[in-house]
Coordinates of C-alpha atoms in Angstrom, one line a residue:
X12 CA -2.4 -7.8 41.2
X13 CA -2.4 -8.0 37.4
X14 CA -3.3 -11.4 35.8
X15 CA -5.0 -13.7 38.2
X16 CA -6.2 -17.1 37.4
X17 CA -5.6 -20.8 37.3
X18 CA -4.5 -23.2 34.5
X19 CA -3.8 -26.7 33.5
X20 CA -2.2 -28.7 30.8
X21 CA -5.4 -29.1 28.8
X22 CA -4.5 -32.7 27.9
X23 CA -7.3 -34.0 25.8
X24 CA -6.7 -37.6 25.0
X25 CA -9.8 -38.3 23.0
X26 CA -9.0 -39.0 19.3
X27 CA -11.6 -36.5 18.1
X28 CA -11.5 -34.3 14.9
X29 CA -8.5 -35.9 13.4
X30 CA -6.2 -35.8 16.4
X31 CA -3.1 -38.0 16.1
X32 CA -1.7 -40.1 19.0
X33 CA 0.7 -38.7 21.5
X34 CA 3.0 -40.6 23.9
X35 CA 0.3 -40.3 26.5
X36 CA -2.1 -42.3 24.4
X37 CA 0.0 -45.4 24.9
X38 CA 0.2 -45.0 28.7
X39 CA -1.7 -47.7 30.6
X40 CA -3.6 -47.4 33.8
X41 CA -2.1 -48.6 37.1
X42 CA -3.2 -48.8 40.7
X43 CA -2.8 -45.1 41.2
X44 CA -2.8 -43.9 37.6
X45 CA -5.6 -43.2 35.1
X46 CA -5.3 -44.4 31.5
X47 CA -5.5 -40.7 30.3
X48 CA -8.4 -41.4 27.8
X49 CA -10.9 -39.0 29.2
X50 CA -9.1 -36.9 31.9
X51 CA -11.9 -34.5 33.0
X52 CA -13.4 -34.4 29.5
X53 CA -12.6 -30.7 29.2
X54 CA -12.7 -31.3 25.4
X55 CA -16.5 -31.4 25.6
X56 CA -17.1 -29.4 28.8
X57 CA -14.7 -26.5 28.5
X58 CA -17.5 -23.9 28.2
X59 CA -18.9 -25.1 31.6
X60 CA -15.4 -24.9 33.0
X61 CA -14.9 -21.4 31.6
X62 CA -18.1 -20.3 33.3
X63 CA -16.6 -21.3 36.6
X64 CA -13.5 -19.3 35.8
X65 CA -15.6 -16.3 35.0
X66 CA -17.6 -16.7 38.2
X67 CA -14.3 -16.9 40.1
X68 CA -13.1 -13.6 38.6
X69 CA -10.2 -15.0 36.6
X70 CA -8.7 -12.8 33.9
X71 CA -6.0 -15.1 32.6
X72 CA -6.0 -18.8 31.8
X73 CA -3.0 -20.9 30.6
X74 CA -3.7 -24.0 28.5
X75 CA -1.7 -26.2 26.2
X76 CA -2.3 -26.7 22.5
X77 CA -1.9 -30.4 21.9
X78 CA 0.7 -30.7 19.1
X79 CA -0.8 -33.9 17.8
X80 CA -4.3 -32.4 17.7
X81 CA -3.2 -29.7 15.3
X82 CA -0.5 -31.7 13.5
X83 CA -1.3 -35.4 13.9
X84 CA 2.2 -36.7 13.1
X85 CA 4.1 -33.7 14.3
X86 CA 5.2 -33.1 10.8
X87 CA 3.5 -32.5 7.5
X88 CA 0.0 -31.3 7.0
X89 CA -1.9 -29.4 9.8
X90 CA -5.3 -30.6 10.9
X91 CA -7.7 -27.8 10.3
X92 CA -10.4 -29.3 12.5
X93 CA -8.0 -29.3 15.4
X94 CA -7.0 -25.7 14.7
X95 CA -10.7 -24.7 14.5
X96 CA -11.3 -26.3 17.9
X97 CA -8.7 -24.1 19.5
X98 CA -9.9 -21.0 17.6
X99 CA -13.3 -21.4 19.2
X100 CA -11.7 -22.3 22.5
X101 CA -9.8 -19.1 22.6
X102 CA -12.8 -17.1 21.4
X103 CA -14.9 -18.5 24.3
X104 CA -12.2 -17.3 26.8
X105 CA -12.0 -13.8 25.3
X106 CA -15.8 -13.6 25.3
X107 CA -15.7 -14.1 29.1
X108 CA -12.9 -11.5 29.6
X109 CA -10.2 -14.1 30.2
X110 CA -6.8 -13.6 28.6
X111 CA -5.4 -16.8 27.0
X112 CA -1.9 -17.9 27.7
X113 CA -0.8 -20.6 25.3
X114 CA 1.8 -23.3 26.2
X115 CA 3.0 -25.1 23.1
X116 CA 4.3 -28.3 24.8
X117 CA 3.4 -30.0 28.1
X118 CA 5.2 -33.4 27.7
X119 CA 2.9 -35.0 25.1
X120 CA 5.2 -35.6 22.2
X121 CA 3.4 -36.8 19.0
X122 CA 3.8 -40.5 19.0
X123 CA 4.9 -40.6 15.4
X124 CA 7.9 -38.3 16.3
X125 CA 8.7 -40.4 19.3
X126 CA 8.8 -43.6 17.3
X127 CA 10.6 -42.2 14.3
X128 CA 13.2 -39.9 15.9
X129 CA 13.1 -40.6 19.7
X130 CA 11.6 -37.2 20.4
X131 CA 14.0 -34.4 21.3
X132 CA 16.9 -36.7 21.2
X133 CA 16.9 -35.7 17.5
X134 CA 17.3 -32.3 15.9
X135 CA 14.7 -33.3 13.4
X136 CA 12.1 -32.9 16.2
X137 CA 13.6 -29.5 17.2
X138 CA 13.0 -28.4 13.6
X139 CA 9.5 -29.9 13.5
X140 CA 8.6 -28.2 16.8
X141 CA 9.8 -24.8 15.5
X142 CA 7.6 -25.2 12.4
X143 CA 4.6 -26.2 14.5
X144 CA 5.2 -23.3 17.0
X145 CA 5.5 -20.7 14.4
X146 CA 2.4 -21.9 12.6
X147 CA 0.4 -21.6 15.9
X148 CA 1.7 -18.1 16.4
X149 CA 0.6 -17.2 12.9
X150 CA -2.9 -18.7 13.5
X151 CA -3.6 -17.3 16.9
X152 CA -1.1 -14.5 17.5
X153 CA -3.8 -11.8 16.9
X154 CA -5.8 -13.2 19.9
X155 CA -3.1 -14.5 22.2
X156 CA -0.9 -12.1 24.1
X157 CA 1.1 -14.5 26.3
X158 CA 3.1 -17.5 25.0
X159 CA 5.2 -20.2 26.5
X160 CA 7.1 -22.9 24.5
X161 CA 7.8 -25.6 27.0
X162 CA 6.3 -26.4 30.4
X163 CA 9.0 -26.5 33.1
X164 CA 11.8 -26.4 30.6
X165 CA 14.6 -27.1 33.1
X166 CA 13.2 -30.6 33.6
X167 CA 14.9 -31.4 30.3
X168 CA 18.3 -30.7 31.9
X169 CA 17.8 -33.0 34.9
X170 CA 17.6 -36.7 35.5
X171 CA 14.4 -38.1 34.0
X172 CA 14.6 -35.7 31.0
X173 CA 13.7 -38.6 28.6
X174 CA 10.3 -38.9 30.2
X175 CA 9.3 -35.4 29.1
X176 CA 11.2 -35.4 25.7
X177 CA 9.4 -38.3 24.0
X178 CA 12.4 -40.5 24.2
X179 CA 11.3 -44.1 23.8
X180 CA 14.5 -45.9 22.9
X181 CA 17.8 -44.3 23.8
X182 CA 19.2 -45.0 27.3
X183 CA 19.5 -41.9 29.3
X184 CA 23.1 -40.7 30.1
X185 CA 24.4 -37.4 31.4
X186 CA 25.4 -36.5 27.8
X187 CA 21.9 -37.3 26.6
X188 CA 20.3 -35.2 29.3
X189 CA 22.3 -32.2 28.1
X190 CA 21.7 -33.0 24.4
X191 CA 17.9 -33.1 25.0
X192 CA 18.1 -29.9 27.0
X193 CA 20.0 -28.1 24.3
X194 CA 17.7 -29.3 21.5
X195 CA 14.7 -28.0 23.5
X196 CA 16.4 -24.7 24.1
X197 CA 17.2 -24.3 20.4
X198 CA 13.5 -24.8 19.7
X199 CA 12.5 -22.2 22.4
X200 CA 15.0 -19.6 21.1
X201 CA 13.8 -19.8 17.5
X202 CA 10.1 -19.4 18.5
X203 CA 10.8 -16.6 21.0
X204 CA 12.9 -14.8 18.4
X205 CA 10.1 -15.2 15.8
X206 CA 7.5 -13.8 18.2
X207 CA 9.7 -10.7 18.9
X208 CA 10.5 -10.2 15.2
X209 CA 7.0 -10.6 13.8
X210 CA 4.4 -9.8 16.6
X211 CA 3.8 -7.6 19.6
X212 CA 3.0 -10.7 21.7
X213 CA 5.0 -11.6 24.8
X214 CA 6.8 -14.8 25.6
X215 CA 8.7 -16.1 28.6
X216 CA 10.9 -19.1 29.1
X217 CA 9.4 -21.2 31.9
X218 CA 11.1 -23.4 34.5
X219 CA 10.2 -25.5 37.6
X220 CA 12.3 -23.4 39.9
X221 CA 14.3 -25.7 42.2
X222 CA 14.6 -23.9 45.5
X223 CA 17.2 -25.9 47.5
X224 CA 18.6 -24.8 50.8
X225 CA 21.9 -26.0 52.3
X226 CA 21.1 -28.6 55.0
X227 CA 23.4 -26.7 57.4
X228 CA 25.9 -23.8 57.5
X229 CA 28.7 -26.1 56.5
X230 CA 30.5 -24.6 53.5
X231 CA 30.1 -27.9 51.6
X232 CA 26.3 -27.7 51.9
X233 CA 26.3 -24.1 50.8
X234 CA 28.4 -24.8 47.8
X235 CA 26.2 -27.8 46.8
X236 CA 23.0 -25.7 47.1
X237 CA 24.5 -22.9 45.0
X238 CA 25.6 -25.3 42.3
X239 CA 22.1 -26.8 42.1
X240 CA 20.8 -23.3 41.6
X241 CA 23.3 -22.6 38.9
X242 CA 22.8 -25.9 37.0
X243 CA 19.0 -26.4 37.5
X244 CA 17.8 -22.7 37.3
X245 CA 20.3 -20.0 36.3
X246 CA 21.7 -22.0 33.4
X247 CA 18.4 -21.7 31.6
X248 CA 17.4 -18.3 32.9
X249 CA 20.7 -17.0 31.5
X250 CA 19.6 -18.1 28.0
X251 CA 16.0 -16.9 28.5
X252 CA 17.3 -13.4 29.2
X253 CA 20.8 -13.1 27.9
X254 CA 21.0 -15.6 25.1
X255 CA 23.9 -17.7 26.4
X256 CA 24.4 -20.6 28.8
X257 CA 25.9 -20.2 32.3
X258 CA 29.8 -20.0 32.0
X259 CA 30.0 -22.3 35.0
X260 CA 27.9 -25.0 33.3
X261 CA 29.7 -24.6 30.0
X262 CA 33.1 -25.0 31.8
X263 CA 31.8 -28.1 33.5
X264 CA 30.7 -29.6 30.2
X265 CA 34.0 -28.8 28.5
X266 CA 36.1 -30.2 31.4
X267 CA 34.1 -33.4 31.6
X268 CA 34.1 -33.8 27.8
X269 CA 30.3 -34.0 27.7
X270 CA 29.2 -33.8 24.1
X271 CA 25.7 -32.2 24.0
X272 CA 25.5 -31.6 20.3
X273 CA 26.5 -27.9 20.4
X274 CA 27.2 -27.1 16.8
X275 CA 28.5 -24.2 14.7
X276 CA 25.7 -21.7 14.4
X277 CA 24.0 -22.6 17.7
X278 CA 25.4 -19.7 19.6
X279 CA 24.0 -17.3 16.9
X280 CA 20.6 -18.9 17.2
X281 CA 20.6 -18.4 21.0
X282 CA 22.1 -15.0 21.1
X283 CA 19.0 -12.8 20.4
X284 CA 16.9 -14.7 22.9
X285 CA 15.1 -12.7 25.6
X286 CA 12.0 -13.0 27.7
X287 CA 9.3 -10.4 28.3
X288 CA 8.5 -12.0 31.6
X289 CA 9.9 -14.9 33.6
X290 CA 7.3 -17.6 34.4
X291 CA 7.9 -20.4 36.8
X292 CA 6.2 -23.2 38.7
X293 CA 6.6 -23.5 42.5
X294 CA 5.2 -26.0 45.0
X295 CA 7.8 -26.8 47.6
X296 CA 11.5 -26.5 48.7
X297 CA 14.0 -29.0 49.9
X298 CA 17.6 -29.1 51.2
X299 CA 20.8 -30.7 50.1
X300 CA 23.3 -32.5 52.4
X301 CA 26.7 -32.6 50.8
X302 CA 27.9 -35.4 53.0
X303 CA 25.3 -37.7 51.3
X304 CA 26.7 -37.0 47.8
X305 CA 29.3 -39.6 46.8
X306 CA 32.7 -38.3 45.7
X307 CA 32.8 -37.7 41.9
X308 CA 29.1 -37.0 41.6
X309 CA 28.4 -34.3 39.0
X310 CA 26.0 -31.4 39.9
X311 CA 23.4 -32.9 37.6
X312 CA 22.8 -35.6 40.3
X313 CA 23.5 -33.5 43.5
X314 CA 19.8 -33.3 44.4
X315 CA 19.1 -36.9 43.5
X316 CA 21.9 -38.1 45.9
X317 CA 21.9 -35.4 48.6
X318 CA 18.4 -34.1 48.9
X319 CA 16.7 -34.3 52.2
X320 CA 13.7 -32.8 54.1
X321 CA 13.8 -29.6 55.9
X322 CA 12.9 -30.2 59.6
X323 CA 11.7 -26.6 59.9
X324 CA 8.8 -26.9 57.5
X325 CA 5.4 -28.5 57.4
X326 CA 5.0 -31.4 55.0
X327 CA 2.0 -32.7 53.1
X328 CA 0.9 -36.1 54.5
X329 CA 0.3 -37.8 51.2
X330 CA 3.2 -36.8 49.0
X331 CA 5.8 -35.4 51.5
X332 CA 5.9 -32.0 49.7
X333 CA 7.2 -29.3 52.1
X334 CA 5.2 -26.1 52.4
X335 CA 7.3 -23.0 52.2
X336 CA 5.8 -19.6 51.3
X337 CA 9.0 -17.7 52.2
X338 CA 10.8 -19.9 49.6
X339 CA 8.2 -18.6 47.0
X340 CA 9.1 -15.0 48.0
X341 CA 12.8 -15.7 47.8
X342 CA 12.6 -17.0 44.3
X343 CA 10.6 -14.0 43.1
X344 CA 13.1 -11.7 44.7
X345 CA 16.3 -13.3 43.5
X346 CA 15.1 -13.9 39.9
X347 CA 14.3 -10.2 39.6
X348 CA 17.5 -9.1 41.3
X349 CA 19.6 -11.1 38.8
X350 CA 17.7 -10.6 35.6
X351 CA 15.6 -7.4 36.0
X352 CA 12.6 -9.0 34.0
X353 CA 9.1 -8.9 35.4
X354 CA 8.2 -12.2 37.2
X355 CA 5.1 -14.3 36.6
X356 CA 4.5 -17.4 38.8
X357 CA 2.2 -19.5 36.7
X358 CA 1.9 -22.7 38.7
X359 CA 1.4 -23.0 42.5
X360 CA -0.8 -25.2 44.6
X361 CA -1.2 -28.0 47.1
X362 CA -2.1 -31.5 46.1
X363 CA -4.3 -33.4 48.5
X364 CA -6.4 -36.6 48.5
X365 CA -10.1 -35.5 48.9
X366 CA -13.4 -37.2 48.9
X367 CA -16.8 -35.7 48.1
X368 CA -19.8 -37.2 49.9
X369 CA -22.1 -36.2 47.0
X370 CA -23.9 -33.5 48.9
X371 CA -21.8 -31.2 51.1
X372 CA -19.1 -28.7 50.1
X373 CA -15.6 -29.9 50.6
X374 CA -14.1 -27.9 53.5
X375 CA -10.5 -27.4 52.2
X376 CA -9.2 -24.9 54.7
X377 CA -5.7 -26.3 54.1
X378 CA -5.9 -25.1 50.5
X379 CA -7.1 -21.7 51.6
X380 CA -4.2 -21.4 54.0
X381 CA -1.7 -22.5 51.4
X382 CA -2.8 -20.0 48.8
X383 CA -3.3 -17.2 51.4
X384 CA 0.3 -17.7 52.6
X385 CA 1.8 -17.8 49.1
X386 CA -0.2 -14.9 47.8
X387 CA 0.9 -12.9 50.8
X388 CA 4.5 -13.9 50.2
X389 CA 4.1 -12.7 46.6
X390 CA 2.5 -9.4 47.8
X391 CA 5.4 -8.9 50.1
X392 CA 7.9 -9.4 47.3
X393 CA 6.0 -6.8 45.2
X394 CA 5.4 -4.1 47.8
X395 CA 8.2 -4.6 50.3
X396 CA 10.9 -5.9 48.0
X397 CA 10.0 -3.9 44.9
X398 CA 9.6 -6.7 42.4
X399 CA 7.3 -6.2 39.4
X400 CA 5.0 -9.2 39.2
X401 CA 2.8 -9.7 36.2
X402 CA 0.2 -11.9 37.9
X403 CA -0.4 -15.3 39.5
X404 CA -1.8 -18.5 38.1
X405 CA -2.5 -21.5 40.3
X406 CA -2.5 -25.2 39.4
X407 CA -5.3 -25.8 38.6
X408 CA -8.7 -24.3 38.9
X409 CA -10.4 -27.6 38.4
X410 CA -9.2 -31.0 39.7
X411 CA -7.3 -32.6 36.8
X412 CA -4.7 -35.2 36.0
X413 CA -1.2 -33.9 36.6
X414 CA 1.8 -35.4 34.8
X415 CA 1.7 -38.7 36.9
X416 CA -1.9 -39.3 35.9
X417 CA -3.1 -39.8 39.5
X418 CA -6.5 -38.3 40.0
X419 CA -6.2 -38.8 43.8
X420 CA -3.9 -35.8 43.9
X421 CA -6.3 -32.9 43.7
X422 CA -5.2 -29.2 43.4
X423 CA -8.4 -27.6 42.3
X424 CA -10.9 -25.2 44.0
X425 CA -13.5 -27.1 41.9
X426 CA -14.0 -30.8 42.6
X427 CA -14.5 -33.2 39.6
X428 CA -16.5 -36.3 40.5
X429 CA -14.3 -39.1 39.2
X430 CA -11.6 -41.5 40.4
X431 CA -8.6 -43.0 38.6
X432 CA -10.7 -45.9 37.3
X433 CA -14.3 -44.7 37.6
X434 CA -15.5 -41.8 35.5
X435 CA -18.8 -41.4 37.5
X436 CA -20.6 -38.3 36.2
X437 CA -17.6 -35.9 36.1
X438 CA -19.8 -33.3 37.9
X439 CA -18.1 -30.1 38.9
X440 CA -18.6 -28.9 42.5
X441 CA -16.9 -25.7 43.9
X442 CA -15.1 -26.2 47.2
X443 CA -14.8 -23.8 50.1
X444 CA -11.6 -22.5 48.6
X445 CA -13.5 -21.4 45.5
X446 CA -15.6 -18.8 47.4
X447 CA -12.5 -17.6 49.4
X448 CA -10.5 -17.1 46.2
X449 CA -13.4 -15.4 44.6
X450 CA -13.4 -12.8 47.4
X451 CA -9.6 -12.4 47.0
X452 CA -9.8 -11.7 43.3
X453 CA -12.8 -9.4 43.7
X454 CA -11.0 -7.3 46.3
X455 CA -7.7 -7.4 44.4
X456 CA -6.0 -9.1 47.3
X457 CA -7.5 -7.1 50.2
X458 CA -9.4 -10.2 51.4
X459 CA -6.1 -12.0 51.9
X460 CA -6.1 -10.7 55.5
X461 CA -9.5 -12.2 56.2
X462 CA -9.8 -15.3 58.2
X463 CA -11.1 -18.3 56.2
X464 CA -14.9 -18.3 56.4

């Protein structure tokens, strides 16, 4: 099954070894939100965590290099202590037979750039990111085979883009959303092109694939679902593989006179862009009901206005995320059918509130079932539908803080003993799913057919 493993954002908020502040360092705790200062203390305990990965049988691990750790202000001098930390971090992975996959940005904009330029609202930050990214490739490219620029890059083209782009000041408008998305894409393109020109490494443009079904067989619902696919997914995938935006999206922007800072020379920067694999995150699907979408609403906001649950799917109790393994297979199939590039799902999992009694193993059969169904769907895409799949990375091996900072939402096959506001002892404890996944990896997928034990 190729590369198998788990991954996380590797957000280390401790100001150690010369790290500068990021926008996450000014986030405050809330009722269901941590303050981000410690997370799971992977900064100090990563070797212990790597040992669990090795026991599990992982051969690939995705992590983020924190921009403000290696370049405290996002511009200017690089922090050699921070770079040395990641150098050792990568060596410890390789020593355990685990291939590192580096993500250069997972929403934690250096605070200095957010304050000075308003993050990716400004091209100054695009230029700074390109310099940072190229420097990381130069430093680690001999050890790292797989690279990503931005986590879930299509989020910068959807409502809420400012949250991920380090925008602290400018009110978000539709024009600003597309401006941010374009600046981010220019950064991705330049780093991807550098990697292909100067290394033998591989890079893929990643997105949070939005799988949206029509709520009915009404033509209006079908059209709305197709447009969401084009604007949220294919628009970026076209650049990742063909070096140009979707003609439908570009026509929409022109007709609606949306200025997204597309300048002379930008098309030439994008044109050489290609991906060696197509990585994506996937957790759930939803549907769109066109009758809920007010007249005059642009496709950017279709899902926000017309999204609704699918009555044919099971839904998680805590967060109302719908479980759809066939949707996972459908994405793998149609991405390859359209782009003919190997597919690499690199985020997939189920978030659940869990409590450890301090003694007994957590019996997370729901997680086993979730991963069994999704891995089977991927296997069907590979062997029944003929899709080349590079591997599978879940989110995440060990319970961590996701982007909302809520430690209650646990995805891991290893429990971490802390809550949002009480660090406790941060002890790691494998769950039932750990041992099941261990068997799946050891048998290269043959154990998928076993009943959960």
